[in-house]
CSV table of N, CA and C in Angstrom, one decimal:
chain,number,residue,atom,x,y,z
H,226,UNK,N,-43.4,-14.6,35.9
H,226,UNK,CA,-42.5,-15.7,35.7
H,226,UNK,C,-43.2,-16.9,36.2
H,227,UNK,N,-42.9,-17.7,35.5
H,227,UNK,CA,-43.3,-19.1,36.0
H,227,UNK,C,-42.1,-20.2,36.3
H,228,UNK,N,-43.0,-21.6,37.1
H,228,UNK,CA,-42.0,-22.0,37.6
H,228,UNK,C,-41.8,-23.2,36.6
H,229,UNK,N,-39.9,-23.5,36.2
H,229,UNK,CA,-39.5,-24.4,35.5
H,229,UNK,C,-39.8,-26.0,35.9
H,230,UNK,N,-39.9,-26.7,34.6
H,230,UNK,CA,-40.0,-28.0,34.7
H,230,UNK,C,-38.5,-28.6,35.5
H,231,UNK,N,-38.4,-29.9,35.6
H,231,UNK,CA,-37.2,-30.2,36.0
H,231,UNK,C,-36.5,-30.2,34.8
H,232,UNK,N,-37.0,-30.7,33.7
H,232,UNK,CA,-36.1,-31.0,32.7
H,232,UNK,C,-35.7,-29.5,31.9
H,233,UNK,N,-37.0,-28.3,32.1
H,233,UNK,CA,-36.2,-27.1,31.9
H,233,UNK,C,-35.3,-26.2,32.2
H,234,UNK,N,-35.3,-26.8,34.0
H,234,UNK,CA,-34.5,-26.0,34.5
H,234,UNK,C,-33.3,-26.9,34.3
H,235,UNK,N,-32.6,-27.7,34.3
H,235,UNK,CA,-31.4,-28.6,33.7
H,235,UNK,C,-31.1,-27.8,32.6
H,236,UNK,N,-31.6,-27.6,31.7
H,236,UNK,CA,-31.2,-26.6,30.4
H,236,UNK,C,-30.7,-25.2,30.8
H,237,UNK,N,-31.6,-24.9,31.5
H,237,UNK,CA,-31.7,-23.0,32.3
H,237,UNK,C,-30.1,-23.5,32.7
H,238,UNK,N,-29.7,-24.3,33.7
H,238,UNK,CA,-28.9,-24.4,34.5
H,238,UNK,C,-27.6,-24.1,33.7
H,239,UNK,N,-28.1,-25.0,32.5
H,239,UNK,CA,-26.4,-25.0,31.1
H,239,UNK,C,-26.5,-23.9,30.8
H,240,UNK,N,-27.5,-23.1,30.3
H,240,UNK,CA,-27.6,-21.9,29.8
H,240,UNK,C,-27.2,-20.6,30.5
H,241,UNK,N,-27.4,-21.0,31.5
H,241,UNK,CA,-27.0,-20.0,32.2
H,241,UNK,C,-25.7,-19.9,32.3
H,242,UNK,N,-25.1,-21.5,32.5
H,242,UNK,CA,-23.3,-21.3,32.5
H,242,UNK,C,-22.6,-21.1,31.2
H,243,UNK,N,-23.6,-21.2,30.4
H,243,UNK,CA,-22.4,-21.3,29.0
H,243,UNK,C,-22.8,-19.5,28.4
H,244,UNK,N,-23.9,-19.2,28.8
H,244,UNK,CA,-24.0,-17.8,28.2
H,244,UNK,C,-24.6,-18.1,26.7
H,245,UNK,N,-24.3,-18.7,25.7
H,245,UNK,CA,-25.5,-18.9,24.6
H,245,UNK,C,-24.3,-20.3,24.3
H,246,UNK,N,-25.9,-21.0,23.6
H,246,UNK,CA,-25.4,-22.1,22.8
H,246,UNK,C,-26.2,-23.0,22.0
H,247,UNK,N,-25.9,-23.4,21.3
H,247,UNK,CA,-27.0,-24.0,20.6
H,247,UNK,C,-27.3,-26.0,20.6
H,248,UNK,N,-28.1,-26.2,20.4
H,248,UNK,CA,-28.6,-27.6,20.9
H,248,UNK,C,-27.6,-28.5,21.4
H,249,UNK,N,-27.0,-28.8,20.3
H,249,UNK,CA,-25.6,-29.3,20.5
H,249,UNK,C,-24.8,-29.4,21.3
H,250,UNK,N,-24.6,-27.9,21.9
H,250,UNK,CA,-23.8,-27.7,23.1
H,250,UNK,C,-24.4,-28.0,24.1
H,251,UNK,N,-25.6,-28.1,24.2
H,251,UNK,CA,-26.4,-28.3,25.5
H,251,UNK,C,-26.7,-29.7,25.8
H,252,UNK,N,-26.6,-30.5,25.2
H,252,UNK,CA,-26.6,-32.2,25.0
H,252,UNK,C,-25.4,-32.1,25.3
H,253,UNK,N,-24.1,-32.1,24.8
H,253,UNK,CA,-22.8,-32.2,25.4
H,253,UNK,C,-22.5,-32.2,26.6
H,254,UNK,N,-23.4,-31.2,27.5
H,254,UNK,CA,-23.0,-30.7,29.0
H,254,UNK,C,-24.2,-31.9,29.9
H,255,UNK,N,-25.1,-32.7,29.2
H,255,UNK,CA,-25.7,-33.4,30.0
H,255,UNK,C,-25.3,-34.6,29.9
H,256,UNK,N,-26.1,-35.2,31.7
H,256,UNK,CA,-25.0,-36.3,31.4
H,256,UNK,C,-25.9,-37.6,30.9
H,257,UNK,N,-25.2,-38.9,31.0
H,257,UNK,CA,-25.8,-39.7,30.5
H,257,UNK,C,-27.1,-40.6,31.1
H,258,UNK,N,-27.9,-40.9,30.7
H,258,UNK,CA,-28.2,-40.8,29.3
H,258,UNK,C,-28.5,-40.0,28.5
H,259,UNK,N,-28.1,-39.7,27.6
H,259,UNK,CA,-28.5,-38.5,26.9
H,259,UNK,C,-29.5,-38.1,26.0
H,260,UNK,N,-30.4,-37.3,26.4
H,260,UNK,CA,-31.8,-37.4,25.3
H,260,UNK,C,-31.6,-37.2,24.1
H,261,UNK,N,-32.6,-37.2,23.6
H,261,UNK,CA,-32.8,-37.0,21.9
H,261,UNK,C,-32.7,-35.9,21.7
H,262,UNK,N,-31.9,-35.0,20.6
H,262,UNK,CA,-31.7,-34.2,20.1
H,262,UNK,C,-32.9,-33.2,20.4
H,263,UNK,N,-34.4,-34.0,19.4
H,263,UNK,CA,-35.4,-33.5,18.9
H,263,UNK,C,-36.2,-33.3,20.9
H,264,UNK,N,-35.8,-33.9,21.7
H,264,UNK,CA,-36.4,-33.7,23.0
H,264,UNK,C,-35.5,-32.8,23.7
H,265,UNK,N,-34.5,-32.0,23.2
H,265,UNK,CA,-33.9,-31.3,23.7
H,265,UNK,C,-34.6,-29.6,22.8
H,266,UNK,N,-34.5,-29.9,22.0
H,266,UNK,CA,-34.8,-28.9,21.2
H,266,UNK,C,-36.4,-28.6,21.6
H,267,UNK,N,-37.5,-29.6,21.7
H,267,UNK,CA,-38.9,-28.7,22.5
H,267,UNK,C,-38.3,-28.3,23.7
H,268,UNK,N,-38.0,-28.9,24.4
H,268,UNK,CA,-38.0,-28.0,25.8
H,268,UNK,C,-37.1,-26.4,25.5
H,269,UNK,N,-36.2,-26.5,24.5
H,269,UNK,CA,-35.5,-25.1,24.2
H,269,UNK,C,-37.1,-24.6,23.9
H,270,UNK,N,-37.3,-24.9,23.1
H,270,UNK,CA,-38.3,-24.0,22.3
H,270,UNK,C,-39.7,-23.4,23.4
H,271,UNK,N,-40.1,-24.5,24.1
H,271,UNK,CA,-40.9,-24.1,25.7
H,271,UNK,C,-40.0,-22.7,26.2
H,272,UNK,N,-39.1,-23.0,26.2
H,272,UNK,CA,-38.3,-22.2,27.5
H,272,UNK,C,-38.5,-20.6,26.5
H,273,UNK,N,-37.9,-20.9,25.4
H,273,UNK,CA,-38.5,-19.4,24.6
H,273,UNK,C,-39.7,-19.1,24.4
H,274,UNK,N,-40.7,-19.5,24.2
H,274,UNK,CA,-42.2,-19.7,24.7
H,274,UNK,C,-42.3,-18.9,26.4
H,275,UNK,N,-42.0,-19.3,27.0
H,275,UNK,CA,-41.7,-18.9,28.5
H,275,UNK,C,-41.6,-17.5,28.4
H,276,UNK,N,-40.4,-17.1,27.7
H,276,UNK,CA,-39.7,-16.0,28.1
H,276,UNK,C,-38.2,-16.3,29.0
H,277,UNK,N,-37.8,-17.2,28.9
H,277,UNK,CA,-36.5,-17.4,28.8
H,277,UNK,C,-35.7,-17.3,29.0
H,278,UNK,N,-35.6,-17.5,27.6
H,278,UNK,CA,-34.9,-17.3,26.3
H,278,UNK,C,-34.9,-16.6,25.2
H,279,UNK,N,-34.1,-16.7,24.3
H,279,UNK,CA,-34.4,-16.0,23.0
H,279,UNK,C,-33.2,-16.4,22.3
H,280,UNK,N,-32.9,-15.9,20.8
H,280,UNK,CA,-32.3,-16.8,19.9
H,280,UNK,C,-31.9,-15.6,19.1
H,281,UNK,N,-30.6,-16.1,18.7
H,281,UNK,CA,-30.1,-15.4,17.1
H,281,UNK,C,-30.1,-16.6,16.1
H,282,UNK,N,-30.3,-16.0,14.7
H,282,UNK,CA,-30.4,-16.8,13.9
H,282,UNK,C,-28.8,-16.4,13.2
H,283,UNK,N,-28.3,-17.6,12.8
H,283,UNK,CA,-26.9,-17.4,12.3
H,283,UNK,C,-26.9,-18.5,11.0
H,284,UNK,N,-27.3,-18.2,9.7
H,284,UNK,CA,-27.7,-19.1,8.9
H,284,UNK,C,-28.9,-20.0,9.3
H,285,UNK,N,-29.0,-21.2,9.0
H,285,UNK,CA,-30.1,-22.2,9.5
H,285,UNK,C,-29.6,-22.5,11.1
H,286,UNK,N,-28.7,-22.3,11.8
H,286,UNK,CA,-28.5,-22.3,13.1
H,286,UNK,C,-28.7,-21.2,14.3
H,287,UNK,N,-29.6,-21.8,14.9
H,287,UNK,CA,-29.9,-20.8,16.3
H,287,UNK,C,-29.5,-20.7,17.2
H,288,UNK,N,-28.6,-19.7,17.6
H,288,UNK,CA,-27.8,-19.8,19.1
H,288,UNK,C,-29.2,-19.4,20.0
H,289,UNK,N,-29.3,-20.1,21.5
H,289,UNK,CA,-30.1,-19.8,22.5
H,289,UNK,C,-29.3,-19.1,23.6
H,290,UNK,N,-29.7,-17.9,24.2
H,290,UNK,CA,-29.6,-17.3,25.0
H,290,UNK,C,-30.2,-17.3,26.1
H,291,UNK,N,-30.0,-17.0,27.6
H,291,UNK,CA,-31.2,-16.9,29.0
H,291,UNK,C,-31.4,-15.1,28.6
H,292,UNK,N,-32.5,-15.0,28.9
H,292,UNK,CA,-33.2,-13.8,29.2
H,292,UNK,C,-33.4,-13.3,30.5
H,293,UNK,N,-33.7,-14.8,31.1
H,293,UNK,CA,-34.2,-14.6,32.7
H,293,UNK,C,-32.5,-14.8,33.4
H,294,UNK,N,-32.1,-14.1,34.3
H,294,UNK,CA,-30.9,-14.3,34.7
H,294,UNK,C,-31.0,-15.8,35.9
H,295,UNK,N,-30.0,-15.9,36.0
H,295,UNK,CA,-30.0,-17.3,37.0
H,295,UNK,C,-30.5,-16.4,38.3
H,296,UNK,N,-30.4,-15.2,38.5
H,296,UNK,CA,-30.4,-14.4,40.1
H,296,UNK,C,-31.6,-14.0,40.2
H,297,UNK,N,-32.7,-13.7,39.0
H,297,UNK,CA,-33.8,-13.9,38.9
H,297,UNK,C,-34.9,-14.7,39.5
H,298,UNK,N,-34.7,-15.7,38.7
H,298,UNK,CA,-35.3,-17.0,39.2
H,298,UNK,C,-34.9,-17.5,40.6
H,299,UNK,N,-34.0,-17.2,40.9
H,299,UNK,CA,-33.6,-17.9,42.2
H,299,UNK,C,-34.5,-17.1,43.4
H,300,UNK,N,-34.6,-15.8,43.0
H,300,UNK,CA,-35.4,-15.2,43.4
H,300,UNK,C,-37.0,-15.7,43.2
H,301,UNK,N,-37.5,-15.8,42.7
H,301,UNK,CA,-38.6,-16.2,42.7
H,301,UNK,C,-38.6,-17.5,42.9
H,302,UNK,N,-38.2,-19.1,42.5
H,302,UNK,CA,-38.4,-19.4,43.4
H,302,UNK,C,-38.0,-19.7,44.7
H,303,UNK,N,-37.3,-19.0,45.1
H,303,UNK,CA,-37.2,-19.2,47.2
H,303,UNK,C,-38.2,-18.4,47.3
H,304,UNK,N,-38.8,-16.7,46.6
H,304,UNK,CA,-40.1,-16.5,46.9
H,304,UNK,C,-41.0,-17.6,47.3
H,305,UNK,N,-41.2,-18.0,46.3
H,305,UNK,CA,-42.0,-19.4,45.9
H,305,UNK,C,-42.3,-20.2,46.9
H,306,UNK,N,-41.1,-20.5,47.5
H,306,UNK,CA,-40.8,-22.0,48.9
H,306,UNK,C,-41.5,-21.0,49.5
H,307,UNK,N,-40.5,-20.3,50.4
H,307,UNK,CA,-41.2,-19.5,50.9
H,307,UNK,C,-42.1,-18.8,51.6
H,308,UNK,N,-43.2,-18.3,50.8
H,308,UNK,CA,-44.7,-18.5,51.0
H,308,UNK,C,-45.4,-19.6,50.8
H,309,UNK,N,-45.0,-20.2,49.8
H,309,UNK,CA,-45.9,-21.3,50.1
H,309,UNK,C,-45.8,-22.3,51.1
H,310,UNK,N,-44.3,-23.0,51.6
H,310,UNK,CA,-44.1,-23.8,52.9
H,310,UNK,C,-43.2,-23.0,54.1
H,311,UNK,N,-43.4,-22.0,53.9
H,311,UNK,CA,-43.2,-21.3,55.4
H,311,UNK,C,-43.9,-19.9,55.7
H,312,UNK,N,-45.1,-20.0,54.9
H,312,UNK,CA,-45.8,-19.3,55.4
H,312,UNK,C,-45.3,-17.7,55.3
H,313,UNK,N,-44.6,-17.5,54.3
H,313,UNK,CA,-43.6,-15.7,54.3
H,313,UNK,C,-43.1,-15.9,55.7
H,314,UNK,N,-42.7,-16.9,56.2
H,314,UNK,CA,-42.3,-16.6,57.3
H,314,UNK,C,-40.3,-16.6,57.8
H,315,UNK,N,-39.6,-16.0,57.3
H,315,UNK,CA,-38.2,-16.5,57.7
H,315,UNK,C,-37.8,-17.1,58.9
H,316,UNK,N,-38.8,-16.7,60.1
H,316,UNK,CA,-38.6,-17.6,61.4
H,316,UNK,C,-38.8,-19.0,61.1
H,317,UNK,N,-39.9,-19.3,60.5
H,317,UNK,CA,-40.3,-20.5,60.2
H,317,UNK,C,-39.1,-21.3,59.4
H,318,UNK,N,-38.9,-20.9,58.4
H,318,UNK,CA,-37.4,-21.1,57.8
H,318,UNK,C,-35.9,-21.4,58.2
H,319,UNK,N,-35.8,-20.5,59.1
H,319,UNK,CA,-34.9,-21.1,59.9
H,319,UNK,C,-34.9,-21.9,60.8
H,320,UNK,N,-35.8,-22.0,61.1
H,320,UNK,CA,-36.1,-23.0,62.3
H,320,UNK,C,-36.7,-24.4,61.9
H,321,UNK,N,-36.9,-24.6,60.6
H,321,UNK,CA,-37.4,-25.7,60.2
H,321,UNK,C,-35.1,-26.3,59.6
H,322,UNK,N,-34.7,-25.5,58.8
H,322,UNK,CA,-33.1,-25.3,58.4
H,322,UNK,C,-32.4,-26.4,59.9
H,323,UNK,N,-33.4,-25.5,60.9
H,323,UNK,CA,-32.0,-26.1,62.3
H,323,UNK,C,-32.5,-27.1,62.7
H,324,UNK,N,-34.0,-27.4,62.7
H,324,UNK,CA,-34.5,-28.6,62.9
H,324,UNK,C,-34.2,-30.0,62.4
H,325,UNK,N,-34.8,-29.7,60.8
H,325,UNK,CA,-34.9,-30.9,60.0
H,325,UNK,C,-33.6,-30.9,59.3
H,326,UNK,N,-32.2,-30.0,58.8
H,326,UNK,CA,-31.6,-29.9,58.1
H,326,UNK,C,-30.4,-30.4,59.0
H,327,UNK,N,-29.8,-30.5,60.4
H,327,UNK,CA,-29.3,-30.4,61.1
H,327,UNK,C,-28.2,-29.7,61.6
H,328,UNK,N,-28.7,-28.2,61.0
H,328,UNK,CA,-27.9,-27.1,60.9
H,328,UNK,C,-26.8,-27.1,62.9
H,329,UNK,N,-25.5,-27.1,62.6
H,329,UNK,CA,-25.3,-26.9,63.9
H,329,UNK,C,-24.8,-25.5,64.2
H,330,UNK,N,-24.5,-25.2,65.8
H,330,UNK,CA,-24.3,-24.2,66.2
H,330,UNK,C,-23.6,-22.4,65.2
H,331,UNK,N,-22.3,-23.5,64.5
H,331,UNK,CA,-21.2,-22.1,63.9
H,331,UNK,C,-22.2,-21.9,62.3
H,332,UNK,N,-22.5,-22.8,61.7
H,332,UNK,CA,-23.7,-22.2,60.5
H,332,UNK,C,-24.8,-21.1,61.1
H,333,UNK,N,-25.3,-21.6,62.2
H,333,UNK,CA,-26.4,-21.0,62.9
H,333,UNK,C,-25.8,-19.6,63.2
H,334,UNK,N,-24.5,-19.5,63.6
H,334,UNK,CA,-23.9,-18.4,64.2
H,334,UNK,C,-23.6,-17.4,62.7
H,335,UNK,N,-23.4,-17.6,61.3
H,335,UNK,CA,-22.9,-17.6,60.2
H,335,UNK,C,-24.4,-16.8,60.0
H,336,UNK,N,-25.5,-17.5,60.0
H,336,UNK,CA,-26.5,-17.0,59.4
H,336,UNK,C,-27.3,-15.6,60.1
H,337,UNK,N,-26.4,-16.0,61.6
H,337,UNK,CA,-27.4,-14.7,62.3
H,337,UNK,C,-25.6,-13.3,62.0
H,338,UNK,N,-24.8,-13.5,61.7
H,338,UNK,CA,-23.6,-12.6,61.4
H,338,UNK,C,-24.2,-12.0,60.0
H,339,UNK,N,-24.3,-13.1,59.0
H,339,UNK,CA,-25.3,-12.3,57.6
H,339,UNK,C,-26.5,-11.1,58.1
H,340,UNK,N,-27.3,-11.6,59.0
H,340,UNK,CA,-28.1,-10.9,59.0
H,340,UNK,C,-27.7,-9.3,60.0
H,341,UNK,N,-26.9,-10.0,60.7
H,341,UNK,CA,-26.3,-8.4,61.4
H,341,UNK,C,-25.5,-7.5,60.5
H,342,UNK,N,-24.7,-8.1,59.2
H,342,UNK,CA,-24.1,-7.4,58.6
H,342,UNK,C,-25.4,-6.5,57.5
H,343,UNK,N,-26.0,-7.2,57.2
H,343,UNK,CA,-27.5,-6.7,56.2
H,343,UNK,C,-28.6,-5.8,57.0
H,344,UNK,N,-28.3,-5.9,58.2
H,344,UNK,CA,-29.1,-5.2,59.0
H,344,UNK,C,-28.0,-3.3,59.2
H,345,UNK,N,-27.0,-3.4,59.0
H,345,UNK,CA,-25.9,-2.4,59.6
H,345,UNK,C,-26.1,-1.7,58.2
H,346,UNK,N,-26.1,-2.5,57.1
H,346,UNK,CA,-26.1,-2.2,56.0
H,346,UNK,C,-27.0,-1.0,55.4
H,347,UNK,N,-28.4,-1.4,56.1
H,347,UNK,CA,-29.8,-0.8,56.0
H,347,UNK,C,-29.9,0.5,56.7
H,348,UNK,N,-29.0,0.3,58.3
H,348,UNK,CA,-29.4,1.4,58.8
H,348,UNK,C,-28.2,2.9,58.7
């Protein structure tokens, strides 16, 4: 998998909520200003290029579909963050979250309950 553009993942984002649609619909859901048709339609066509997406043909019109699930990619990139600015590290991660993010005490308390529950889960 690779990582999306900004302006691809803005489409991914529609696509993923609307389940299929075709150009049309996806210009509708963006907001203003609204690009060109024809600049909507390369980055569709990238994104199937990608691996994506993919299309049914219904006469001369193409519905676009995600291939890649939203749960997918989200996965890869927090992989992504991840290793690359915290080093695989989740300590690092959280500790950067409570530092710079100004996570206070009951989130903090929230995140280590997740992990006690995922930890009970395992064993």
């Amino acid at each position: 998998m690779r990582e999306l553009t900004k302006a691809e993942e803005q489409i991914m984002l529609i696509l993923w909520e609307l389940k299929e649609a075709i150009v049309k619909d996806v210009i509708d859901r963006m907001e203003a200003p609204k690009p060109a048709y024809n600049t909507v339609s390369t980055v569709i066509r990238v994104l199937e290029g990608k691996g994506f997406i993919d299309h049914k043909a219904i006469g001369n019109t193409h519905i676009y579909f995600p291939i890649i699930t939203e749960e997918q990619y989200k996965h890869f990139a927090f992989d992504k963050v991840l290793n690359n600015y915290f080093e695989n590290s989740y300590e690092s991660l959280v500790s950067f979250l409570v530092k710079e993010k100004n996570m206070d005490v009951s989130q903090l308390d929230e995140i280590i309950a997740l992990a006690e529950q995922l930890k009970n889960k395992k064993s």
